[in-house]
């Protein structure tokens, strides 16, 4: 029961993140780029829960991105799984209650995501103007993503805390 509750909550969070990213922020006339909400979710849960949870969340975030982009399946899954794994590995060394570490990790993850997209979407097609892509796509998206991380991470940390408390209460009932 406790496992299924976490799975349902995580599915709702991923779906809400996807709808925010492509429904609300993609149609916002104030900004030219879209902050990567699914990246924030992957980074946050990888950072809070470890490698396996980060990779699983990355798998599903990447899968929903692949479906939303209507291109090939697996392109976004690869980078999201990698980001979930890297941030999950940092789980052992950093304390996840402070907001500074997730902001730094999200900055580097967003940069990795942007470079991955540049290499596989532009560089392979012989579009070599990385400075333009860096200044007009990667950095603005990274800034918006990091700004939103400060809010979304706190919400996700609270949800994770509530789920862990419910799991602990449920575990003590069975003993």
Short mmCIF file of C-alpha atoms in Angstrom, two decimals:
data_model
loop_
_atom_site.label_atom_id
_atom_site.label_comp_id
_atom_site.label_asym_id
_atom_site.label_seq_id
_atom_site.Cartn_x
_atom_site.Cartn_y
_atom_site.Cartn_z
CA UNK A 1 0.00 0.00 0.00
CA UNK A 2 2.72 2.47 0.95
CA UNK A 3 4.68 1.71 -2.22
CA UNK A 4 1.66 2.27 -4.43
CA UNK A 5 0.96 5.60 -2.74
CA UNK A 6 4.48 6.82 -3.58
CA UNK A 7 4.13 5.58 -7.17
CA UNK A 8 0.81 7.39 -7.62
CA UNK A 9 2.16 10.61 -6.11
CA UNK A 10 5.28 10.46 -8.28
CA UNK A 11 3.19 9.86 -11.41
CA UNK A 12 1.02 12.86 -10.56
CA UNK A 13 4.12 15.02 -9.93
CA UNK A 14 5.67 14.01 -13.27
CA UNK A 15 2.42 14.60 -15.14
CA UNK A 16 1.92 17.98 -13.44
CA UNK A 17 5.51 18.94 -14.27
CA UNK A 18 4.99 18.01 -17.90
CA UNK A 19 1.75 20.02 -18.08
CA UNK A 20 3.42 23.01 -16.42
CA UNK A 21 6.39 22.84 -18.76
CA UNK A 22 4.49 22.42 -22.02
CA UNK A 23 1.11 23.88 -21.12
CA UNK A 24 1.74 26.90 -18.96
CA UNK A 25 5.35 28.00 -19.48
CA UNK A 26 5.49 27.16 -23.20
CA UNK A 27 2.57 29.50 -23.83
CA UNK A 28 3.75 32.30 -21.54
CA UNK A 29 4.39 35.42 -23.64
CA UNK A 30 6.79 36.93 -21.09
CA UNK A 31 9.68 34.54 -21.61
CA UNK A 32 11.25 33.18 -24.78
CA UNK A 33 12.53 29.92 -23.33
CA UNK A 34 10.79 27.27 -21.29
CA UNK A 35 12.15 26.29 -17.86
CA UNK A 36 12.76 22.57 -17.58
CA UNK A 37 10.37 21.44 -14.83
CA UNK A 38 10.98 17.74 -15.51
CA UNK A 39 14.71 18.31 -15.05
CA UNK A 40 13.98 19.89 -11.66
CA UNK A 41 11.90 16.86 -10.67
CA UNK A 42 14.62 14.43 -11.79
CA UNK A 43 17.38 16.38 -10.05
CA UNK A 44 15.34 16.80 -6.86
CA UNK A 45 14.36 13.19 -6.37
CA UNK A 46 17.75 11.90 -7.44
CA UNK A 47 19.34 14.25 -4.93
CA UNK A 48 16.87 13.38 -2.14
CA UNK A 49 16.47 9.63 -2.67
CA UNK A 50 19.58 8.27 -4.39
CA UNK A 51 20.71 6.74 -7.66
CA UNK A 52 17.96 4.19 -8.24
CA UNK A 53 15.09 6.59 -7.53
CA UNK A 54 16.81 9.30 -9.60
CA UNK A 55 17.21 6.95 -12.54
CA UNK A 56 13.60 5.72 -12.32
CA UNK A 57 12.23 9.26 -12.14
CA UNK A 58 14.59 10.22 -14.99
CA UNK A 59 13.32 7.29 -17.04
CA UNK A 60 9.71 8.36 -16.72
CA UNK A 61 10.44 12.08 -17.16
CA UNK A 62 12.46 11.30 -20.28
CA UNK A 63 9.78 8.96 -21.57
CA UNK A 64 7.05 11.59 -21.23
CA UNK A 65 9.37 14.12 -22.93
CA UNK A 66 9.93 11.68 -25.79
CA UNK A 67 6.20 11.18 -26.17
CA UNK A 68 5.59 14.93 -26.01
CA UNK A 69 8.24 15.70 -28.63
CA UNK A 70 6.82 13.03 -30.97
CA UNK A 71 10.28 12.14 -32.21
CA UNK A 72 12.16 8.99 -31.39
CA UNK A 73 11.69 7.23 -28.08
CA UNK A 74 14.84 7.19 -26.00
CA UNK A 75 16.50 10.50 -26.87
CA UNK A 76 15.40 12.34 -23.74
CA UNK A 77 15.31 9.18 -21.62
CA UNK A 78 19.08 8.80 -21.96
CA UNK A 79 19.92 12.27 -20.65
CA UNK A 80 17.30 12.21 -17.89
CA UNK A 81 18.47 8.79 -16.65
CA UNK A 82 22.07 10.04 -16.69
CA UNK A 83 21.12 13.21 -14.78
CA UNK A 84 19.11 11.15 -12.27
CA UNK A 85 22.07 8.83 -11.75
CA UNK A 86 24.60 11.65 -11.30
CA UNK A 87 22.39 13.50 -8.84
CA UNK A 88 21.57 10.28 -7.05
CA UNK A 89 25.30 9.64 -6.60
CA UNK A 90 25.56 13.06 -4.94
CA UNK A 91 22.91 11.97 -2.45
CA UNK A 92 25.58 10.22 -0.36
CA UNK A 93 27.83 13.24 -0.04
CA UNK A 94 25.52 16.21 0.33
CA UNK A 95 22.78 17.14 2.74
CA UNK A 96 19.54 17.64 0.83
CA UNK A 97 17.70 19.95 3.24
CA UNK A 98 19.62 23.05 2.25
CA UNK A 99 18.55 24.77 -0.96
CA UNK A 100 22.04 25.87 -2.05
CA UNK A 101 23.24 22.40 -3.08
CA UNK A 102 20.17 21.61 -5.23
CA UNK A 103 20.52 24.99 -6.95
CA UNK A 104 24.15 24.29 -7.81
CA UNK A 105 23.38 20.76 -8.94
CA UNK A 106 20.43 21.97 -11.05
CA UNK A 107 22.68 24.56 -12.69
CA UNK A 108 25.19 21.92 -13.77
CA UNK A 109 22.45 19.46 -14.77
CA UNK A 110 20.76 22.11 -16.90
CA UNK A 111 24.10 22.91 -18.52
CA UNK A 112 24.68 19.21 -19.23
CA UNK A 113 21.16 18.95 -20.70
CA UNK A 114 21.75 21.99 -22.92
CA UNK A 115 25.10 20.71 -24.19
CA UNK A 116 23.56 17.28 -24.86
CA UNK A 117 20.83 18.91 -26.94
CA UNK A 118 23.34 21.09 -28.77
CA UNK A 119 25.56 18.16 -29.68
CA UNK A 120 22.80 15.82 -30.84
CA UNK A 121 20.39 18.31 -32.36
CA UNK A 122 22.66 20.97 -33.86
CA UNK A 123 26.32 19.99 -34.00
CA UNK A 124 25.59 16.77 -35.86
CA UNK A 125 23.75 18.86 -38.49
CA UNK A 126 26.88 21.03 -38.87
CA UNK A 127 25.43 24.02 -37.02
CA UNK A 128 28.54 25.03 -35.14
CA UNK A 129 27.56 28.39 -33.65
CA UNK A 130 27.77 27.26 -30.02
CA UNK A 131 28.14 30.80 -28.69
CA UNK A 132 24.77 31.79 -30.14
CA UNK A 133 23.13 28.62 -28.81
CA UNK A 134 24.76 29.12 -25.41
CA UNK A 135 23.66 32.75 -25.10
CA UNK A 136 20.15 32.40 -26.52
CA UNK A 137 19.06 28.93 -25.43
CA UNK A 138 21.20 27.25 -22.78
CA UNK A 139 21.84 30.14 -20.39
CA UNK A 140 18.29 31.61 -20.40
CA UNK A 141 16.77 28.15 -19.88
CA UNK A 142 19.31 27.45 -17.13
CA UNK A 143 18.48 30.73 -15.35
CA UNK A 144 14.72 30.13 -15.44
CA UNK A 145 15.16 26.53 -14.35
CA UNK A 146 17.37 27.50 -11.40
CA UNK A 147 14.95 30.25 -10.33
CA UNK A 148 12.06 27.80 -10.37
CA UNK A 149 14.16 25.19 -8.56
CA UNK A 150 14.19 27.36 -5.45
CA UNK A 151 10.39 27.08 -5.25
CA UNK A 152 9.74 23.62 -6.71
CA UNK A 153 12.49 21.89 -4.71
CA UNK A 154 10.96 23.08 -1.44
CA UNK A 155 7.57 21.72 -2.51
CA UNK A 156 9.05 18.39 -3.62
CA UNK A 157 11.08 18.10 -0.40
CA UNK A 158 7.90 18.65 1.62
CA UNK A 159 6.00 16.03 -0.40
CA UNK A 160 8.89 13.58 0.00
CA UNK A 161 8.98 14.24 3.75
CA UNK A 162 5.23 13.58 4.05
CA UNK A 163 5.54 10.37 2.04
CA UNK A 164 8.42 9.15 4.20
CA UNK A 165 6.48 9.91 7.38
CA UNK A 166 3.47 7.99 6.04
CA UNK A 167 5.74 5.08 5.10
CA UNK A 168 7.28 5.03 8.59
CA UNK A 169 3.87 5.07 10.26
CA UNK A 170 2.71 2.30 7.99
CA UNK A 171 5.83 0.23 8.74
CA UNK A 172 5.33 0.53 12.51
CA UNK A 173 1.74 -0.71 12.21
CA UNK A 174 2.93 -4.00 10.74
CA UNK A 175 5.44 -4.71 13.51
#
